């Protein structure tokens, strides 16, 4: 079959915006805040930052290296550098794409609904009842479908014409909104309590294994690691791009937005005396507490809350695009499908897989746990082994197009030892506890 030349990003800036768009999403603004609340504030934040630097960043550079080097989608890229026996790992990545997007899109649907109804009608003071309505049943399903349709539309338009263009317009808008909201939150009376909770470290928390598990899962989820999303995006880069520099820019932007989102969420919650609500944090907590805060702020709350949810929608969309692209690129490369056909058929399949999550938030929470604790951490573990031990010359592959920074040998050694040891340790605890969560559904 004659194949078209591989698609490419039209500029370095476009690639960086698309990759940052993949990283920055619900993970930074919803998941990060709710996990921080659940795991005792600043200790969790410090741990998450450390894991991102020592474990996340090396895996990110590994993914970028595999993608750019092979110029192929995940399954073929692994076969390119490791032979056919590594193909099943690529299949696991594609399966993770299906699984994560199926519930990610449901949550994204809630944010679309909140953004629209908040701006048009104002936020509902009876936030818990309202959440029950928004987050389950036909309502949740309808917005999930609408969100998937938007994601499919953009991916169908291609790498530079769809994904890159969207990210180049939307990401700067998201940065501006989040920074403006953080300034606004700092002017609220009583914001100090929120900062104190968020920034004062209680190191005794570090003795709890659950905190480590949550921080590791969050580091991978937030950087879009362990399932080939970054690998796929890097496969559209030309060979002389500077991967170490890109990986640092992506990680800094991702962590920066998560941190600033915390500077929005915690002061607002404390200023309106809603902190006890967050204490019993679950998947839905932020979607109840924040709208309550916005409702209490009156007219201002409508604008502030509207902007907050618009930022969430934007972040979710640019991340969902990257999840769908993993699956679509695999079908284009492996099955010879056209981009448009692949986007529609696979996107529709994912929408169907999301139905149980749209009906029941406990199912959604369990799928989220499986995806993170098993697929992403397991995928990161396997990637580290692959690049650290199996691949012939990873340092040489990174250094194409650049001189290669002095820390490349450190990078290789982190992938060989620290990353697999750490992830192996976390998986050892995460697998049984995730199993219990899944079993409790039945
Ligand atoms: N990083 C995205 C977020 O923080 C989620 C994501 C995970 C996207 C894995 C792609 C792959 O919202």
JSON list of C-alpha atoms and ligand atoms in Angstrom, two decimals, residues 21-28 100 104 218 220-225 227 229 254 315-316 319-320 322-323 376, ligand 1:
[
{"chain": "A", "resi": 21, "resn": "UNK", "atom": "CA", "xyz": [-1.75, 20.80, 26.10]},
{"chain": "A", "resi": 22, "resn": "UNK", "atom": "CA", "xyz": [-1.63, 17.04, 26.56]},
{"chain": "A", "resi": 23, "resn": "UNK", "atom": "CA", "xyz": [0.00, 17.36, 29.97]},
{"chain": "A", "resi": 24, "resn": "UNK", "atom": "CA", "xyz": [-2.10, 20.21, 31.34]},
{"chain": "A", "resi": 25, "resn": "UNK", "atom": "CA", "xyz": [-5.67, 19.11, 31.87]},
{"chain": "A", "resi": 26, "resn": "UNK", "atom": "CA", "xyz": [-8.11, 17.77, 34.39]},
{"chain": "A", "resi": 27, "resn": "UNK", "atom": "CA", "xyz": [-5.09, 16.22, 36.08]},
{"chain": "A", "resi": 28, "resn": "UNK", "atom": "CA", "xyz": [-3.69, 19.61, 37.03]},
{"chain": "A", "resi": 100, "resn": "UNK", "atom": "CA", "xyz": [-8.51, 6.64, 30.10]},
{"chain": "A", "resi": 104, "resn": "UNK", "atom": "CA", "xyz": [-11.82, 11.37, 31.11]},
{"chain": "A", "resi": 218, "resn": "UNK", "atom": "CA", "xyz": [-0.49, 11.76, 39.82]},
{"chain": "A", "resi": 220, "resn": "UNK", "atom": "CA", "xyz": [2.45, 10.03, 35.63]},
{"chain": "A", "resi": 221, "resn": "UNK", "atom": "CA", "xyz": [-1.12, 11.03, 34.90]},
{"chain": "A", "resi": 222, "resn": "UNK", "atom": "CA", "xyz": [-0.34, 14.72, 34.87]},
{"chain": "A", "resi": 223, "resn": "UNK", "atom": "CA", "xyz": [2.61, 14.40, 32.52]},
{"chain": "A", "resi": 224, "resn": "UNK", "atom": "CA", "xyz": [0.62, 12.04, 30.24]},
{"chain": "A", "resi": 225, "resn": "UNK", "atom": "CA", "xyz": [3.23, 9.31, 30.77]},
{"chain": "A", "resi": 227, "resn": "UNK", "atom": "CA", "xyz": [0.89, 5.01, 27.63]},
{"chain": "A", "resi": 229, "resn": "UNK", "atom": "CA", "xyz": [0.90, 9.85, 24.34]},
{"chain": "A", "resi": 254, "resn": "UNK", "atom": "CA", "xyz": [2.79, 21.10, 33.71]},
{"chain": "A", "resi": 315, "resn": "UNK", "atom": "CA", "xyz": [-7.35, 21.75, 29.45]},
{"chain": "A", "resi": 316, "resn": "UNK", "atom": "CA", "xyz": [-9.51, 18.66, 29.11]},
{"chain": "A", "resi": 319, "resn": "UNK", "atom": "CA", "xyz": [-5.52, 16.38, 26.72]},
{"chain": "A", "resi": 320, "resn": "UNK", "atom": "CA", "xyz": [-8.34, 14.28, 25.27]},
{"chain": "A", "resi": 322, "resn": "UNK", "atom": "CA", "xyz": [-3.68, 13.41, 22.73]},
{"chain": "A", "resi": 323, "resn": "UNK", "atom": "CA", "xyz": [-5.41, 10.35, 24.18]},
{"chain": "A", "resi": 376, "resn": "UNK", "atom": "CA", "xyz": [0.38, 4.20, 33.66]},
{"chain": "B", "resi": 1, "resn": "LIG", "atom": "N1", "xyz": [-2.16, 14.70, 31.44]},
{"chain": "B", "resi": 1, "resn": "LIG", "atom": "C1", "xyz": [-3.57, 14.79, 31.30]},
{"chain": "B", "resi": 1, "resn": "LIG", "atom": "C2", "xyz": [-4.12, 15.62, 32.43]},
{"chain": "B", "resi": 1, "resn": "LIG", "atom": "O1", "xyz": [-3.41, 15.99, 33.32]},
{"chain": "B", "resi": 1, "resn": "LIG", "atom": "C3", "xyz": [-4.25, 13.44, 31.25]},
{"chain": "B", "resi": 1, "resn": "LIG", "atom": "C4", "xyz": [-3.61, 12.46, 30.32]},
{"chain": "B", "resi": 1, "resn": "LIG", "atom": "C5", "xyz": [-3.12, 11.26, 30.80]},
{"chain": "B", "resi": 1, "resn": "LIG", "atom": "C6", "xyz": [-3.50, 12.75, 28.96]},
{"chain": "B", "resi": 1, "resn": "LIG", "atom": "C7", "xyz": [-2.49, 10.36, 29.96]},
{"chain": "B", "resi": 1, "resn": "LIG", "atom": "C8", "xyz": [-2.88, 11.84, 28.11]},
{"chain": "B", "resi": 1, "resn": "LIG", "atom": "C9", "xyz": [-2.36, 10.66, 28.62]},
{"chain": "B", "resi": 1, "resn": "LIG", "atom": "O2", "xyz": [-5.29, 15.93, 32.45]}
]
